[in-house]
Short mmCIF file of C-alpha atoms in Angstrom, two decimals:
data_model
loop_
_atom_site.label_atom_id
_atom_site.label_comp_id
_atom_site.label_asym_id
_atom_site.label_seq_id
_atom_site.Cartn_x
_atom_site.Cartn_y
_atom_site.Cartn_z
CA PHE A 27 112.13 86.28 98.85
CA ASP A 28 112.80 82.56 98.49
CA GLN A 29 110.76 82.39 95.28
CA PHE A 30 113.39 84.60 93.57
CA ARG A 31 116.46 82.66 94.61
CA GLN A 32 116.17 80.45 91.50
CA TRP A 33 117.10 83.57 89.49
CA GLY A 34 120.14 84.31 91.62
CA LEU A 35 118.77 86.55 94.35
CA HIS A 36 121.04 86.71 97.37
CA SER A 37 119.22 88.37 100.24
CA VAL A 38 120.47 89.06 103.76
CA PRO A 39 117.68 89.89 106.24
CA PHE A 40 118.66 91.84 109.35
CA PHE A 41 116.39 92.03 112.39
CA TRP A 42 116.64 94.46 115.30
CA SER A 43 117.25 93.05 118.77
CA GLU A 44 117.82 94.52 122.20
CA HIS A 45 120.97 92.39 122.43
CA LEU A 46 122.82 93.51 119.29
CA LYS A 47 126.60 93.58 119.60
CA LYS A 48 128.89 96.17 118.08
CA GLU A 49 130.05 93.68 115.43
CA ASP A 50 126.40 93.06 114.48
CA VAL A 51 125.82 96.75 113.85
CA ASP A 52 129.15 97.06 112.02
CA LEU A 53 127.94 94.32 109.67
CA LEU A 54 124.57 96.04 109.18
CA PHE A 55 126.11 99.41 108.36
CA ASN A 56 128.66 97.83 106.03
CA ASN A 57 125.84 96.11 104.14
CA LEU A 58 123.87 99.36 104.03
CA ARG A 59 126.82 101.08 102.40
CA ASN A 60 127.56 98.42 99.81
CA TYR A 61 124.56 96.30 98.86
CA GLU A 62 122.96 97.10 95.50
CA VAL A 63 119.46 97.11 97.00
CA VAL A 64 118.36 97.90 100.55
CA ILE A 65 114.75 97.41 101.65
CA LEU A 66 113.43 99.03 104.82
CA GLY A 67 110.69 96.75 106.10
CA GLY A 68 107.25 97.10 107.63
CA GLY A 69 105.95 97.48 111.14
CA SER A 70 105.65 100.71 113.12
CA SER A 71 106.97 103.74 111.26
CA VAL A 72 107.65 105.63 114.47
CA LEU A 73 109.29 102.79 116.42
CA GLY A 74 111.33 101.63 113.44
CA LEU A 75 112.67 105.10 112.68
CA GLN A 76 113.55 105.56 116.34
CA ARG A 77 115.51 102.29 116.32
CA TYR A 78 117.38 103.14 113.11
CA LYS A 79 118.50 106.44 114.58
CA GLU A 80 119.37 104.94 117.97
CA LEU A 81 121.68 102.38 116.33
CA GLY A 82 123.93 105.18 115.13
CA GLU A 83 123.68 107.04 118.41
CA LYS A 84 124.33 104.06 120.70
CA TYR A 85 127.16 102.41 118.80
CA PHE A 86 128.83 105.35 117.02
CA GLY A 87 127.69 108.46 118.88
CA ASP A 88 125.98 109.72 115.72
CA ARG A 89 122.18 109.73 115.63
CA ASP A 90 122.14 110.77 111.97
CA LEU A 91 124.51 108.06 110.75
CA PHE A 92 121.86 105.64 109.41
CA GLY A 93 120.16 108.38 107.41
CA ARG A 94 123.44 109.74 106.09
CA ILE A 95 124.41 106.30 104.80
CA LEU A 96 121.08 106.10 102.97
CA ALA A 97 121.69 109.55 101.45
CA ASP A 98 125.16 108.44 100.31
CA ARG A 99 123.57 105.37 98.70
CA GLN A 100 121.24 107.64 96.77
CA LYS A 101 124.12 109.82 95.56
CA ALA A 102 125.98 106.68 94.43
CA GLY A 103 122.97 105.49 92.40
CA LEU A 104 122.17 102.53 94.64
CA LEU A 105 118.53 101.55 95.10
CA THR A 106 116.84 102.00 98.47
CA VAL A 107 113.26 100.75 98.81
CA GLY A 108 110.68 101.24 101.52
CA PHE A 109 108.06 98.56 102.11
CA SER A 110 105.02 99.73 104.09
CA ALA A 111 106.49 101.57 107.11
CA GLY A 112 109.76 101.78 105.20
CA ALA A 113 108.09 103.95 102.56
CA ASP A 114 106.94 106.33 105.29
CA GLN A 115 110.48 106.46 106.71
CA LEU A 116 112.05 107.40 103.36
CA CYS A 117 109.85 110.49 103.03
CA GLN A 118 110.56 113.98 104.35
CA PHE A 119 108.35 113.53 107.41
CA LEU A 120 106.47 110.65 108.97
CA ALA A 121 102.81 110.63 107.97
CA PHE A 122 101.71 110.90 111.61
CA MET A 123 104.16 113.69 112.40
CA TYR A 124 101.36 115.86 113.78
CA HIS A 125 100.30 113.31 116.42
CA GLU A 126 101.27 114.14 119.99
CA HIS A 127 103.21 110.91 120.60
CA VAL A 128 105.59 111.58 117.68
CA HIS A 129 108.51 113.49 119.19
CA ASP A 130 110.86 113.18 116.19
CA PRO A 131 108.83 113.56 112.97
CA TYR A 132 111.80 113.96 110.63
CA ALA A 133 112.20 110.93 108.37
CA PHE A 134 115.21 110.17 106.16
CA GLY A 135 114.20 112.53 103.34
CA LEU A 136 115.37 110.43 100.40
CA ALA A 137 112.02 111.33 98.83
CA HIS A 138 112.59 115.08 99.09
CA ASN A 139 109.52 117.11 100.07
CA ILE A 140 107.24 114.07 99.79
CA VAL A 141 104.99 112.64 102.48
CA THR A 142 102.67 109.64 102.16
CA THR A 143 99.92 107.89 104.03
CA LEU A 144 99.93 104.09 103.98
CA HIS A 145 97.13 101.58 103.40
CA HIS A 146 95.05 104.28 101.72
CA GLU A 147 91.45 103.48 100.88
CA ARG A 148 88.30 105.37 100.00
CA GLY A 149 87.14 107.51 102.91
CA LYS A 150 90.65 108.33 104.16
CA GLU A 151 91.20 111.37 101.97
CA ASN A 152 91.24 113.68 104.97
CA GLU A 153 94.45 112.08 106.23
CA ILE A 154 96.19 113.18 103.03
CA TYR A 155 94.63 116.65 103.18
CA GLU A 156 95.85 117.21 106.75
CA LEU A 157 99.42 116.57 105.60
CA ALA A 158 99.04 118.74 102.50
CA LYS A 159 97.63 121.60 104.57
CA ARG A 160 100.29 121.44 107.30
CA LEU A 161 103.28 120.77 105.00
CA SER A 162 102.84 123.15 102.08
CA GLN A 163 106.38 122.48 100.80
CA CYS A 164 105.58 118.75 100.47
CA MET A 165 103.52 116.73 98.01
CA ALA A 166 101.12 114.50 99.96
CA PHE A 167 100.05 111.15 98.53
CA GLY A 168 97.85 108.30 99.74
CA LEU A 169 99.28 104.89 98.81
CA PRO A 170 96.83 101.98 98.65
CA ASN A 171 98.22 98.52 99.28
CA ASP A 172 100.22 97.24 96.27
CA SER A 173 101.18 100.67 94.98
CA GLY A 174 104.32 102.77 95.23
CA LEU A 175 106.37 105.74 94.11
CA ALA A 176 109.60 105.39 92.12
CA ILE A 177 111.62 108.56 92.63
CA ASP A 178 114.70 109.95 90.90
CA GLN A 179 116.11 113.35 91.80
CA GLY A 180 119.18 115.53 91.59
CA TYR A 181 120.42 119.07 91.06
CA LEU A 182 120.49 121.21 87.92
CA ALA A 183 123.31 123.60 87.02
CA SER A 184 121.07 126.43 88.24
CA GLY A 185 121.11 124.95 91.73
CA ASN A 186 117.44 123.96 91.55
CA MET A 187 116.48 120.42 92.50
CA TRP A 188 114.70 118.28 89.92
CA GLN A 189 112.56 115.30 90.80
CA VAL A 190 110.74 112.76 88.66
CA ILE A 191 108.11 110.57 90.31
CA GLU A 192 106.68 107.50 88.59
CA PHE A 193 103.46 106.11 90.03
CA LEU A 194 103.25 102.33 90.29
CA ILE A 195 100.06 100.35 90.80
CA ASP A 196 100.07 96.55 90.83
CA THR A 197 96.81 94.60 90.48
CA SER A 198 98.37 91.18 89.86
CA TRP A 199 97.96 89.70 93.36
CA ASP A 200 94.94 87.43 92.95
CA ARG A 201 94.67 85.20 96.04
CA PRO A 202 90.97 85.46 96.98
CA GLU A 203 91.69 85.42 100.71
CA ASP A 204 93.78 88.60 100.30
CA GLY A 205 91.29 90.47 98.14
CA TRP A 206 89.95 92.63 100.98
CA HIS A 207 93.47 93.86 101.70
CA ILE A 208 94.65 94.67 98.17
CA LYS A 209 92.90 97.96 97.48
CA THR A 210 94.43 98.39 94.03
CA ARG A 211 92.36 95.42 92.83
CA GLN A 212 89.29 97.33 94.00
CA GLY A 213 90.18 100.23 91.70
CA VAL A 214 91.75 102.52 94.29
CA LYS A 215 94.38 104.80 92.73
CA ILE A 216 97.27 106.71 94.27
CA GLU A 217 95.55 109.83 95.51
CA HIS A 218 97.02 113.28 95.91
CA LEU A 219 95.54 116.24 97.78
CA TYR A 220 96.56 119.85 97.15
CA HIS A 221 96.88 122.14 100.17
CA ASP A 222 93.82 124.02 98.87
CA GLY A 223 91.73 120.84 98.92
CA ARG A 224 91.79 119.91 95.24
CA ASN A 225 92.70 116.33 94.42
CA TRP A 226 94.23 114.23 91.67
CA ALA A 227 94.26 110.46 91.21
CA PHE A 228 97.31 108.79 89.64
CA ASN A 229 97.28 105.62 87.54
CA ASN A 230 100.06 103.14 86.89
CA ASN A 231 102.96 104.68 84.92
CA ASP A 232 101.73 108.26 85.36
CA LYS A 233 104.56 110.66 86.20
CA MET A 234 105.16 113.93 87.96
CA VAL A 235 108.07 116.30 87.34
CA ARG A 236 109.04 118.80 90.02
CA ILE A 237 111.44 121.74 90.15
CA MET A 238 112.31 123.16 93.58
CA SER A 239 114.61 125.98 94.59
CA PRO A 240 117.07 125.25 97.44
CA ASP A 241 115.00 127.32 99.88
CA ASP A 242 111.71 125.73 98.68
CA ARG A 243 110.23 129.15 97.88
CA TYR A 244 109.94 128.24 94.19
CA GLN A 245 108.09 125.04 93.50
CA GLN A 246 106.68 124.07 90.13
CA ALA A 247 105.39 120.72 88.96
CA TRP A 248 103.89 119.00 85.95
CA ILE A 249 101.74 115.88 85.72
CA ILE A 250 102.27 113.47 82.82
CA GLN A 251 99.11 111.48 82.24
CA GLY A 252 97.52 110.06 79.10
CA GLY A 253 100.37 111.33 76.93
CA LYS A 254 99.80 114.94 78.04
CA ILE A 255 102.00 117.19 80.16
CA ILE A 256 99.74 119.13 82.51
CA ASP A 257 100.67 122.13 84.63
CA TYR A 258 100.26 121.05 88.25
CA TRP A 259 98.86 124.31 89.59
CA ASN A 260 96.30 125.30 86.95
CA GLN A 261 95.67 121.72 85.73
CA GLN A 262 95.83 122.86 82.11
CA VAL A 263 97.89 121.33 79.29
CA SER A 264 101.41 122.78 79.42
CA GLN A 265 103.51 124.19 76.61
CA PHE A 266 106.29 121.73 77.46
CA GLN A 267 106.63 118.69 75.22
CA SER A 268 109.00 116.49 77.25
CA ILE A 269 110.65 116.01 80.62
CA GLU A 270 113.98 117.01 79.10
CA GLN A 271 112.52 120.29 77.94
CA ILE A 272 111.21 121.05 81.43
CA LEU A 273 114.59 120.36 83.04
CA SER A 274 116.61 122.32 80.48
CA SER A 275 114.42 125.41 80.98
CA HIS A 276 115.06 125.54 84.73
#
């Protein structure tokens, strides 16, 4: 982040250690509550999530404390970002939740009913399909390196949850030695698999609008691509003309 300090960035990295003191964790949780932007970093999704939860359990007797602070940030309009493993941890479930060694598959759920695979590339579509098939209430996406999801969500007067997803693809990283790693520069899109096996590829600045009932029994969605609003389920052009019109009708 040093390259951004010339524009006033003030960043405070925090690293996990086996020898953290209570005052260290107090400082971390205070920063989590108050900083304008929090970024959960990379590494192992499973190990990292376990450590986040254990911090609350060990020092405050509350295993859900870390996640609850993140949820409060979301309600307050503060930005929480997941980089690599952090993106996995902000979803509803970890991407490898169906593997035997994952004993606690529940992630923080800031991206409600969303699950993603990381480092997606051509040939890994089945990983997304397995999630879509097992988690029918969730939207399953494959994120290639240098892509992401920007998510805003809340509740309508009807009690239904609304969610708007913007798909972000960056192809600007141009160091030749990194070219093999940056799949977006190879034309890989953000891929989505339906639970019936159909697929959809998302480009930069495409959007998805979702409406979900509190019990998840009603789920409707629309894809906004190329200036058209498309019904998610039948993949036909919808009668809706805007996001606002979708939300006001539900």
